[in-house]
Coordinates of C-alpha atoms and ligand atoms in Angstrom, one line a residue:
X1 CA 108.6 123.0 92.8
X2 CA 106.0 125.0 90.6
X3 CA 102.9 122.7 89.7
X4 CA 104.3 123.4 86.2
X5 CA 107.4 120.7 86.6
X6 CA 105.0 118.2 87.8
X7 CA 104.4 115.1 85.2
X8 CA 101.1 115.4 83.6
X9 CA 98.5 113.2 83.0
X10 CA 96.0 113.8 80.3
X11 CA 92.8 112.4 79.6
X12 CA 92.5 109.4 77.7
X13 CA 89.6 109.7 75.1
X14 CA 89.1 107.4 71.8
X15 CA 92.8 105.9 72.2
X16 CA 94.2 109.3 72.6
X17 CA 95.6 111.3 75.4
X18 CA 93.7 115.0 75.6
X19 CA 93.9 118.0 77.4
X20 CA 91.2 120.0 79.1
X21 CA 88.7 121.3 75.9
X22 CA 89.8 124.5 77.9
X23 CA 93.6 123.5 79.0
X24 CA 92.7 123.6 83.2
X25 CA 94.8 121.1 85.1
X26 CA 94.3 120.0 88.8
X27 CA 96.9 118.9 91.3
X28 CA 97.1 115.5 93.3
X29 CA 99.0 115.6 96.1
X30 CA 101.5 112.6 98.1
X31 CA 99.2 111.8 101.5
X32 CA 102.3 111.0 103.9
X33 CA 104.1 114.7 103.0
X34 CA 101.1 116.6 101.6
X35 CA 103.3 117.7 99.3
X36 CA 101.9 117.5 95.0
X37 CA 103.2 115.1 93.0
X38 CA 101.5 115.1 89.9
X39 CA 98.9 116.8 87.5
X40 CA 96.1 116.0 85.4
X41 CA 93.4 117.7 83.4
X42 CA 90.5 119.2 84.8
X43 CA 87.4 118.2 82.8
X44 CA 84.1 120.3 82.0
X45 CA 81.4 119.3 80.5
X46 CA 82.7 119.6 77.3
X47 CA 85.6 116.7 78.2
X48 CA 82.6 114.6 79.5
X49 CA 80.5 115.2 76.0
X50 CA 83.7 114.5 74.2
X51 CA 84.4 111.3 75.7
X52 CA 80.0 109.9 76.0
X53 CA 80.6 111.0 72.3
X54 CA 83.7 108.9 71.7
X55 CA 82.2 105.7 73.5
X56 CA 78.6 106.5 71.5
X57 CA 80.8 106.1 68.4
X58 CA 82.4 102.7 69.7
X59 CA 78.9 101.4 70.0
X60 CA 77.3 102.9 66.8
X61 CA 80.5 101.0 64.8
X62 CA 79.9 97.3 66.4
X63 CA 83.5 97.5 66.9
X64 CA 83.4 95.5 70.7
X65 CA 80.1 94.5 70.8
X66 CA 79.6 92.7 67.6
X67 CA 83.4 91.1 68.2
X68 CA 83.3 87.8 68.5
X69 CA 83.0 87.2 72.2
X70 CA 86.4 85.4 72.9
X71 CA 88.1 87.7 70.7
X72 CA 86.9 90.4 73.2
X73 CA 87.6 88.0 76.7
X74 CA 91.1 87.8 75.0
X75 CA 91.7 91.6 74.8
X76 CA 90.4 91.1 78.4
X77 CA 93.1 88.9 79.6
X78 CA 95.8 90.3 77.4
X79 CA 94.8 93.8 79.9
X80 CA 95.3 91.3 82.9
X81 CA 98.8 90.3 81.4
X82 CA 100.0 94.0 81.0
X83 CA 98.6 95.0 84.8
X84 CA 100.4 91.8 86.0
X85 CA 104.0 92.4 84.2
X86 CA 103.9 96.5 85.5
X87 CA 102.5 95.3 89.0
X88 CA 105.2 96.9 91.0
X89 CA 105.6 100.2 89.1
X90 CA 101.6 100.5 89.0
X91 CA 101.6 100.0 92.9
X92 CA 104.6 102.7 93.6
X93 CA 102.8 105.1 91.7
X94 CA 99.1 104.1 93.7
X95 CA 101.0 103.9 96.7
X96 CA 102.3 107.5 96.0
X97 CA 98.7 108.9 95.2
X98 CA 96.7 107.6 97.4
X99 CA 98.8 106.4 100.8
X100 CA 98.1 102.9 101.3
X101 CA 101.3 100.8 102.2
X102 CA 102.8 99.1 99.0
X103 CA 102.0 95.5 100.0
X104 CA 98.3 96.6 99.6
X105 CA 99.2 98.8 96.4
X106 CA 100.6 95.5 94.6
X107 CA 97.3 93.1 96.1
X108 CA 95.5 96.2 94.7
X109 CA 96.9 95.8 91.0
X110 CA 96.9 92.0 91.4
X111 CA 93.2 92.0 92.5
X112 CA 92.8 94.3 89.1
X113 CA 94.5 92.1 87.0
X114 CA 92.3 89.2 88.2
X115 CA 89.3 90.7 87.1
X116 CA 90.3 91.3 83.9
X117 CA 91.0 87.6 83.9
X118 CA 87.9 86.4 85.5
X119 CA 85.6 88.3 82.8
X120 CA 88.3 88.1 80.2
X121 CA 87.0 84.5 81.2
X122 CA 83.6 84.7 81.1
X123 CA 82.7 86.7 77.9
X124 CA 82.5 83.8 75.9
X125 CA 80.4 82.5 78.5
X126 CA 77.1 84.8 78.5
X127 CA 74.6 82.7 76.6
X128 CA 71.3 83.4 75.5
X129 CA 68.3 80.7 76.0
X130 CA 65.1 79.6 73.7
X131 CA 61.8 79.6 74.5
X132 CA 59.2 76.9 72.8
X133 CA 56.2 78.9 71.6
X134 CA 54.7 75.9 69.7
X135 CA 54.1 75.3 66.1
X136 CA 55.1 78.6 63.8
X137 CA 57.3 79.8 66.2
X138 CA 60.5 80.6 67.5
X139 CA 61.6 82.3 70.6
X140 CA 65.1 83.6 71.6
X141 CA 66.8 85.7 74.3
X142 CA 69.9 87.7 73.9
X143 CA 71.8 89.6 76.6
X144 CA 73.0 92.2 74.7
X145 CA 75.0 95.5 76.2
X146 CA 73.0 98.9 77.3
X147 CA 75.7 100.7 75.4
X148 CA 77.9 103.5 76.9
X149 CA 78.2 102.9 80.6
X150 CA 79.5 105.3 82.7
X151 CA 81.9 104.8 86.0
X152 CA 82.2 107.4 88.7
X153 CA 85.3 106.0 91.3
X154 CA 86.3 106.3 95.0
X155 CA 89.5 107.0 96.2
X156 CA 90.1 104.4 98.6
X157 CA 91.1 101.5 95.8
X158 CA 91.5 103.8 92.5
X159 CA 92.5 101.2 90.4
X160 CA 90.5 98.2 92.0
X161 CA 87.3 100.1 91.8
X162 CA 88.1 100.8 88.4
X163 CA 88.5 96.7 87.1
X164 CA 85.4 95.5 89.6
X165 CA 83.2 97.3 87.4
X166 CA 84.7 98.2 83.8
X167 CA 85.6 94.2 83.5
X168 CA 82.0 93.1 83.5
X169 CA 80.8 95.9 81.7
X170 CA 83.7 95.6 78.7
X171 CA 83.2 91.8 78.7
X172 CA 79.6 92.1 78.1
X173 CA 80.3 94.3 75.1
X174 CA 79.4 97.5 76.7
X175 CA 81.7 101.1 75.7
X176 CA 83.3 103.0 79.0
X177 CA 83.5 106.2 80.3
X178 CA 85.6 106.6 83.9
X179 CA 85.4 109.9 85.6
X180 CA 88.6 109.2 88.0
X181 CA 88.4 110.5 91.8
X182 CA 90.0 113.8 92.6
X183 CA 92.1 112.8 95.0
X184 CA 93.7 110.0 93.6
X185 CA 93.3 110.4 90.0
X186 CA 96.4 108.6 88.6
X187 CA 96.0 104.6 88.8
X188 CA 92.8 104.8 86.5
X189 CA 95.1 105.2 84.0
X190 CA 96.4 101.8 84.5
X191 CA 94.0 101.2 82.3
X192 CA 94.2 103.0 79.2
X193 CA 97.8 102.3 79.1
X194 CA 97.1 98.4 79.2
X195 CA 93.8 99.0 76.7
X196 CA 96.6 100.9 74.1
X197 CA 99.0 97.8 74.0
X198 CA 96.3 95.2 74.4
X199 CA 94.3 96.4 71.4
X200 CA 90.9 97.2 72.4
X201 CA 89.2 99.4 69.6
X202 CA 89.2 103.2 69.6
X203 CA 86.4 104.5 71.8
X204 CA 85.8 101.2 73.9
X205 CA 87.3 103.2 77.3
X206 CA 87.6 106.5 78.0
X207 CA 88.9 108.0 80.9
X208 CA 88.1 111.9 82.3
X209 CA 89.7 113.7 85.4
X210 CA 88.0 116.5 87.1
X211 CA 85.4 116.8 90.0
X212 CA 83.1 115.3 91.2
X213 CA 80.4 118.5 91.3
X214 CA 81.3 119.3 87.4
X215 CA 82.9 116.3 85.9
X216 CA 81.0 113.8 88.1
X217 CA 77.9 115.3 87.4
X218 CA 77.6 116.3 83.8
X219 CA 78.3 112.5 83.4
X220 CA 75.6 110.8 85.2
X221 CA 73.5 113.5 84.1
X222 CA 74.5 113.2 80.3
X223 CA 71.5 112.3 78.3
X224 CA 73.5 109.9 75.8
X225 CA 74.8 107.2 78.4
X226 CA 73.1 104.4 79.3
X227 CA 73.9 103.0 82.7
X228 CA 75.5 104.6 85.5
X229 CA 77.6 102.3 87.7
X230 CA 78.8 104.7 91.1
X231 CA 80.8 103.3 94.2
X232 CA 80.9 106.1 96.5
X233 CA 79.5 107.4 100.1
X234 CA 75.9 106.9 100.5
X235 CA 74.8 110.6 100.2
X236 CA 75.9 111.3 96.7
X237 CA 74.9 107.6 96.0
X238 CA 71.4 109.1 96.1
X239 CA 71.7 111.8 94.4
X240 CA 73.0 110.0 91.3
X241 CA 69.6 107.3 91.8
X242 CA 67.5 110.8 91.2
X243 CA 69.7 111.9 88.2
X244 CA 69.4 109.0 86.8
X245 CA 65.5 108.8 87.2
X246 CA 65.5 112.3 85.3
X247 CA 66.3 109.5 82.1
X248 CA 65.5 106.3 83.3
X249 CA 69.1 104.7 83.6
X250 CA 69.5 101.9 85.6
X251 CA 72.2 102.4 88.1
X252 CA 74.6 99.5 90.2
X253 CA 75.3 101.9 93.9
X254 CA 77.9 100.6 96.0
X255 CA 77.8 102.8 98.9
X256 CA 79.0 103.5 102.6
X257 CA 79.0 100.7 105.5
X258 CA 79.3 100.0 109.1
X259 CA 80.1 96.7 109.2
X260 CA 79.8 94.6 112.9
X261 CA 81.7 91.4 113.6
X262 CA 79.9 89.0 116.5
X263 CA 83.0 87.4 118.6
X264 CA 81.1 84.5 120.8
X265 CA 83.3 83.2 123.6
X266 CA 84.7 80.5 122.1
X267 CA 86.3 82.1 119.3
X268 CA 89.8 81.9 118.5
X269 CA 91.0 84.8 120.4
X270 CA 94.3 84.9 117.9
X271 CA 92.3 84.4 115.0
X272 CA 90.4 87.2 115.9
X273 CA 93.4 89.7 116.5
X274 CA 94.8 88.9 113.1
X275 CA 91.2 89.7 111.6
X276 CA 91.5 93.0 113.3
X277 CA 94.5 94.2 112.0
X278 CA 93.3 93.1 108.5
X279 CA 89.6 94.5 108.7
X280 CA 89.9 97.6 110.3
X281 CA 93.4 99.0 109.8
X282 CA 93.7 97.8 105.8
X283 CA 93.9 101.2 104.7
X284 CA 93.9 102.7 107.3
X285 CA 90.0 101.9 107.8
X286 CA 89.5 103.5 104.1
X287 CA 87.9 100.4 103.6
X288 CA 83.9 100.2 102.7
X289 CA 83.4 97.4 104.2
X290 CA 85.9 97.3 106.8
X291 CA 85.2 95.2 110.1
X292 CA 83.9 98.8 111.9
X293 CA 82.7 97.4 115.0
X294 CA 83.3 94.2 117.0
X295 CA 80.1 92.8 119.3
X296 CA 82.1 91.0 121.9
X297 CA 80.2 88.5 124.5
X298 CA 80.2 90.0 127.7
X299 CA 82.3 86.7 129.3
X300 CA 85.3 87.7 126.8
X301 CA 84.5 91.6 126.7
X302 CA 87.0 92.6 128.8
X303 CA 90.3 90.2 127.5
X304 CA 89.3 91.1 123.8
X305 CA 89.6 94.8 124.8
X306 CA 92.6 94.4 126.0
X307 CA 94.0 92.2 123.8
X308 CA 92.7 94.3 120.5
X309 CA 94.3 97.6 122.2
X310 CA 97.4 96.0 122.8
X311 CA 97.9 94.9 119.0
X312 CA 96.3 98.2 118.0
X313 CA 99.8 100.4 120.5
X314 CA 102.4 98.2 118.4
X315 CA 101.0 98.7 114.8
X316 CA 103.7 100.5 112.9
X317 CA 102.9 103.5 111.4
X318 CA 104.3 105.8 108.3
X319 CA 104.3 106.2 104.8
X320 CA 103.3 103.7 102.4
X321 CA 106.0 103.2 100.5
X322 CA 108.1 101.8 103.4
X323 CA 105.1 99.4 104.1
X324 CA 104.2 101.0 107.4
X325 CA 101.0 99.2 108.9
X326 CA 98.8 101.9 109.7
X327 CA 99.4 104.5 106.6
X328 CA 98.3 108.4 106.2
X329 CA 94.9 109.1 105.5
X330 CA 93.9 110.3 102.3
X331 CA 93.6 113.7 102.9
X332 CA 93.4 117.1 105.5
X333 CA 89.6 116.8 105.7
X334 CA 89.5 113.3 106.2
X335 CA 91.7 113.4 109.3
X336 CA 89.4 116.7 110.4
X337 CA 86.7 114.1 110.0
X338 CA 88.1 111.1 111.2
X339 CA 89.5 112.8 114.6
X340 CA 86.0 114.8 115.0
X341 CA 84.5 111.4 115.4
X342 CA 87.3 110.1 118.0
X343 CA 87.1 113.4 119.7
X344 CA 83.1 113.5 120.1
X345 CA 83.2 109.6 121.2
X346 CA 84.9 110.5 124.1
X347 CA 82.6 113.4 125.1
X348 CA 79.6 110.6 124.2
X349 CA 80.5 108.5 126.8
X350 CA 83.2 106.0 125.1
X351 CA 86.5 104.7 126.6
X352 CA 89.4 105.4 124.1
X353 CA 91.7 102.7 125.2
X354 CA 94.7 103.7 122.6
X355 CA 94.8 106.2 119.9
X356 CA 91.7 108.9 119.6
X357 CA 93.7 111.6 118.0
X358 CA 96.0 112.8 114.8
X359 CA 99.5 111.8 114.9
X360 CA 100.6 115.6 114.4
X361 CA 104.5 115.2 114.9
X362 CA 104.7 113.2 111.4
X363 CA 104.5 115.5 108.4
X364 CA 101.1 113.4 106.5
X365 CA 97.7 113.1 107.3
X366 CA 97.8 110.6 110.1
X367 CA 95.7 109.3 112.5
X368 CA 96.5 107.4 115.7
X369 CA 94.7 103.8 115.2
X370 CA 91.7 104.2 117.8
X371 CA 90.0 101.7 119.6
X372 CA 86.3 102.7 121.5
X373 CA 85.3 100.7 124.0
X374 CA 81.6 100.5 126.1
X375 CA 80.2 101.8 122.5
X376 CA 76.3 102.0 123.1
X377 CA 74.2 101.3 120.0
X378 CA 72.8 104.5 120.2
X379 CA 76.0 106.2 120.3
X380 CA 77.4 108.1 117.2
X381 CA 80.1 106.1 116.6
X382 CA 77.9 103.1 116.6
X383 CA 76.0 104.4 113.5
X384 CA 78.0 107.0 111.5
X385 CA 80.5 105.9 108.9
X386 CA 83.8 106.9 109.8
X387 CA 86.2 105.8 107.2
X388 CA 89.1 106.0 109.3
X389 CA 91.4 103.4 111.5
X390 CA 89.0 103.7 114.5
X391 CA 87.1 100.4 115.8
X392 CA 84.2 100.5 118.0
X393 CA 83.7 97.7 120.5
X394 CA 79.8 96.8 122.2
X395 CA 79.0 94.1 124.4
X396 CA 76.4 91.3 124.2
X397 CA 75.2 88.7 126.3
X398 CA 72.8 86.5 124.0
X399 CA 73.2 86.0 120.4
X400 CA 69.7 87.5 119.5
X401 CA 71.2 90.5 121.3
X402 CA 74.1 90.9 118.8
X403 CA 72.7 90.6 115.8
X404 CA 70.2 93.0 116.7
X405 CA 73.3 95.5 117.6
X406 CA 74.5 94.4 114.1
X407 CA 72.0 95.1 112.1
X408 CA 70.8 98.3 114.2
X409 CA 72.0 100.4 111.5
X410 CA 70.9 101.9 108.1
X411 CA 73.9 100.4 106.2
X412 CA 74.0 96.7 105.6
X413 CA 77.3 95.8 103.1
X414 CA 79.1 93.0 105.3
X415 CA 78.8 91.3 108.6
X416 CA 81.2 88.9 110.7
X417 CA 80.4 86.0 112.9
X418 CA 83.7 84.6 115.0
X419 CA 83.0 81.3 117.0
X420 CA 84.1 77.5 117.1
X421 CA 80.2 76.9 116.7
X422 CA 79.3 76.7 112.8
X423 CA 75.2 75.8 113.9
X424 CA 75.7 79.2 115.8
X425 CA 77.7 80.9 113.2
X426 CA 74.4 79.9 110.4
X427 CA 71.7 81.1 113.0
X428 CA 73.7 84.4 113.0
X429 CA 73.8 84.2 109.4
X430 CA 70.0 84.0 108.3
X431 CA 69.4 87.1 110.4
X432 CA 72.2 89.2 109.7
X433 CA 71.2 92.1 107.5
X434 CA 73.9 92.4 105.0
X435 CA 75.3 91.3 101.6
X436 CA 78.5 89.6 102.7
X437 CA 78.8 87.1 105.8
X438 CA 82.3 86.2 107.1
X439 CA 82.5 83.3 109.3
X440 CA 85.8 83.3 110.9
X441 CA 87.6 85.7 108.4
X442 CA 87.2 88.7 107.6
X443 CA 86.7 89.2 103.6
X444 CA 86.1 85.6 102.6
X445 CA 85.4 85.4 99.2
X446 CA 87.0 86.8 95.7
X447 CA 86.2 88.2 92.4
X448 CA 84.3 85.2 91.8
X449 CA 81.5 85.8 94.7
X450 CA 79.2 88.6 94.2
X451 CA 79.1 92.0 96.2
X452 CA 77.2 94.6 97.0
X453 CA 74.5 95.8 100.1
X454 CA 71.4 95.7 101.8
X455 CA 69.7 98.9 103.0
X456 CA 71.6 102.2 102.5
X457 CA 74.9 100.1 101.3
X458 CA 73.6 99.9 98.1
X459 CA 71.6 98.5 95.2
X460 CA 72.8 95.9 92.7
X461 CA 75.8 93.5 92.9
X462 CA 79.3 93.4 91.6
X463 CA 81.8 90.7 91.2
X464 CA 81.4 87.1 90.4
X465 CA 78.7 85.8 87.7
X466 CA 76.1 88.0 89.2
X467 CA 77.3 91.5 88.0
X468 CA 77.4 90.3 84.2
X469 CA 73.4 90.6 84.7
X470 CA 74.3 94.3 85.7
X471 CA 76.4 95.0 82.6
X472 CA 73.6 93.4 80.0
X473 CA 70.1 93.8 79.4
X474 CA 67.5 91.0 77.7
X475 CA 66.4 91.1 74.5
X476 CA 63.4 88.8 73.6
X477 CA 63.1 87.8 69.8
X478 CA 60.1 86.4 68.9
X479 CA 59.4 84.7 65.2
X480 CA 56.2 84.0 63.8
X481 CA 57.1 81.2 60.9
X482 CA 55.0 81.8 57.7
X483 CA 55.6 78.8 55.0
X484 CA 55.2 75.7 56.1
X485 CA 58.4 73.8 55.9
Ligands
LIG1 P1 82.2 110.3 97.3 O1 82.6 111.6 97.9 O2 80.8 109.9 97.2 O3 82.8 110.3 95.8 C1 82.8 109.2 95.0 C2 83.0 109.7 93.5 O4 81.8 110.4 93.2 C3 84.2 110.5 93.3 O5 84.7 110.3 92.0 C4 83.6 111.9 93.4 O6 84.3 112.9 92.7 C5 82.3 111.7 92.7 N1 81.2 112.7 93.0 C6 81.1 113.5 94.0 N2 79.9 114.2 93.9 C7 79.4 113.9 92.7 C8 78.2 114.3 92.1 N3 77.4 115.2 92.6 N4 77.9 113.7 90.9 C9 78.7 112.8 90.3 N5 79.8 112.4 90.9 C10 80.2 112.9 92.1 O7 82.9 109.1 98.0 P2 84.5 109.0 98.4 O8 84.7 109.9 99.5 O9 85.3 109.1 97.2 O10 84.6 107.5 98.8 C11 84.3 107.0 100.1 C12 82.9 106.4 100.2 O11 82.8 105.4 99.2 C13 82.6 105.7 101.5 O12 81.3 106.0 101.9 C14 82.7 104.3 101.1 O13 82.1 103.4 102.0 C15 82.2 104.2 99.8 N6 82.7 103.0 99.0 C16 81.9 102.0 98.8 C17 82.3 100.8 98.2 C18 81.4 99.7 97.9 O14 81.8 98.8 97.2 N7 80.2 99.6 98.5 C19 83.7 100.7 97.7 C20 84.5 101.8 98.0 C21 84.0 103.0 98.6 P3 85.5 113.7 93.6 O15 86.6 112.7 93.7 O16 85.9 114.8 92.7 O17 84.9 114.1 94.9
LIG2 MG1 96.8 111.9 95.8

């Protein structure tokens, strides 16, 4: 097949679907046969001015923002409808982009579709206050919009990363402008196509394909938007904070992790397994804040090895789309990466008790699940990000011991405690360095709690009431009185 027969995927500016300003198209390609699947354009700068230009309009016309807010939370939810009647067509075609098994492509969409509905919710709800000045006067705050906010996405949930932050940001009355992740480019368009039928005014979203070193970058470098909002890997994370000094946008970073779970001896050793298979191997470990590494007391060590490497040898593993548990990774240099790390833990000093190398007999980019044992804090493993389905396992014997393993890193976006003991589990708690804190499941919590990290995980928090502070900004009006009655 010539790229040429491959469906095509425009971009969606002001309500209508565009080419390239100068007609270039880039490829997206099936992870579990490497083989292309689809097309869409490949923006410039010009695409990025056309579509800052589009959601400038949108703002300049009142059209969302000076909506009455539960007209706007109803456009919302009417998007959350439309997500949730095309759930399993959406999921085939993230499943197909991106790898992840279809039960997690559906959850995915559902997820979506709940945060349309939570802020679809909630934009009626963002209130203002008065202030008493005293005689003559009159005090009021508004949280109004910044204006055109601009989204730069991952690949690992490309339509979930999409609603976290575009369904605060529309509910607050803010215009959008997505710049979709090159590998995985399709499900953003989820979007547009449930914006078209819902009703949401010309201009409100837009969403541009291209990369992330010419499309990313001329928009968080664009001098008419007026937040940036990017969930991404640490390093460019950064970058964007300095482009965004240049002007003086604020920014919301949701960045890398290495996440650490503490397993006392008297967890539930079954609970534990199950939150194994769901924390690291979700995705394949394409996860940011997947469980990484499990701090195991040393009277347990050895029967939680064993146990997590005997689940790990039986996890079924294939494409996607048949549901497989342990699904391809998203692309050639991931593997490259992922493997690199499995390959060097070995020459580090690390026991590879299953897995530590690329499945090469199956036809995707698959990785055997890995498990590390006798990690060392010191170790690479211990402290590099690997975004892959390898999990590292330390030992501990006191409990000031494992946090301190815990937090021994620079990232800080989740943390697990596992034990019967909930006085031990909130010790653990106060002094582990990270935004999230699972007791006894990994993940606890929803669209309604907030999110985000500590350290190099991030700045700024989405989900849940919180991130609406993110999308708005205060504006103080103060009134002197002049007559008298
Ligand atoms: P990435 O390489 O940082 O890319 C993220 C997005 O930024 C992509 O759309 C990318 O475009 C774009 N980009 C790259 N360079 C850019 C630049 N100079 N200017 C503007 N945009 C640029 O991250 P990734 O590999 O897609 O995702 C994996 C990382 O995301 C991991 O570190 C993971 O932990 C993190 N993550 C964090 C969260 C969270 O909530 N904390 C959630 C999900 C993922 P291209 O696609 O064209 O490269
Ligand atoms: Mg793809």
């Amino acid at each position: 097949m010539t790229t040429t027969d491959l469906p095509y995927t425009r971009n969606f500016i002001a309500n209508a679907w565009v080419d390239a300003a100068d007609g270039r198209r880039m490829t997206t390609e099936d992870p579990a046969t490497t083989l292309p699947i689809a097309e869409v354009a490949r923006s410039s700068a010009a695409d990025v001015d056309h579509a800052v230009a589009a959601a400038r309009a949108a703002t300049a016309a009142r059209s969302w923002s000076g909506m009455r807010p539960l007209a706007r939370g109803r456009v919302l939810t009417e998007m959350s409808r439309i997500l949730r009647s095309r759930k399993e067509e959406f999921a085939r075609r993230l499943t197909l982009d991106c790898g992840k098994r279809l039960s997690e492509g559906r959850a995915e969409i559902e997820g979506s579709a709940r945060y349309l509905e939570y802020y679809g919710g909630l934009a009626a709800a963002l209130e203002g206050k008065y202030i008493p000045l005293g005689d003559g006067y009159m005090d009021f705050v508004v949280p109004v919009p910044h204006g055109v906010t601009a989204h730069v996405i991952p690949w690992n949930y490309p339509a979930g990363m999409v609603a976290r932050s575009l369904s605060p940001a529309l509910a607050a009355g803010n215009a959008a402008v997505v710049k979709t992740p090159s590998l995985d480019p399709l499900s953003a368009f989820i979007f547009a196509e449930a914006a078209l039928e819902a009703g949401l005014p010309d201009g409100v979203l837009n969403i541009v394909s291209g990369a992330g070193s010419e499309a990313g970058a001329a928009l968080v470098a664009h001098p008419d938007i007026d937040h940036i909002v990017f969930t991404g890997s640490t390093d460019v994370g950064r970058s964007i904070m300095r482009a965004a000094s240049e002007r003086t946008v604020p920014v919301i970073l949701e960045l890398g992790g290495k996440s650490a779970a503490i397993v006392f001896a008297d967890a539930d050793m079954a609970n534990v397994e199950a939150n194994v298979v769901a924390g690291i191997f979700e995705n394949s470990g394409q996860v940011c804040d997947s469980m990484t590494r499990l701090v195991v007391e040393d009277s347990v060590y050895d029967e939680v090895v064993e146990r997590v490497t005997a689940l790990t040898a039986g996890l079924s593993i294939g494409a996607g789309i048949d549901d497989h548990e342990i699904t391809p990774l998203i692309s050639a240099d991931q593997l490259d990466t992922v493997e690199g790390f499995a390959t060097r833990a070995k020459a580090y000093g690390a026991r590879i008790t299953t897995g530590g190398a690329r499945l090469g007999d199956l036809p995707g980019h698959f990785m055997a699940p890995t498990i590390a044992a006798d990690v060392e804090p010191g170790m690479e493993l211990n402290q590099s990000e690997v975004f892959g389905p390898v999990l590292s396992i330390l030992r501990f014997s006191t409990a000031g011991e494992a946090v301190e393993v815990a937090n021994g890193t620079q990232y800080g976006l989740a943390a697990g405690v596992f034990t019967a003991d909930l006085d031990r589990a909130l010790w653990c708690a106060e002094r582990l360095e990270a935004g999230q804190i699972h007791v006894n499941e990994w993940g606890v919590g929803g669209v309604e709690t907030p999110f985000g990290g500590f350290k190099a995980s991030g700045l700024g928090r989405e989900k849940g009431l919180e991130s609406l502070e993110g999308y708005t900004q205060s504006k103080n009006v103060g009134i002197r009185r002049l007559n008298g009655f």
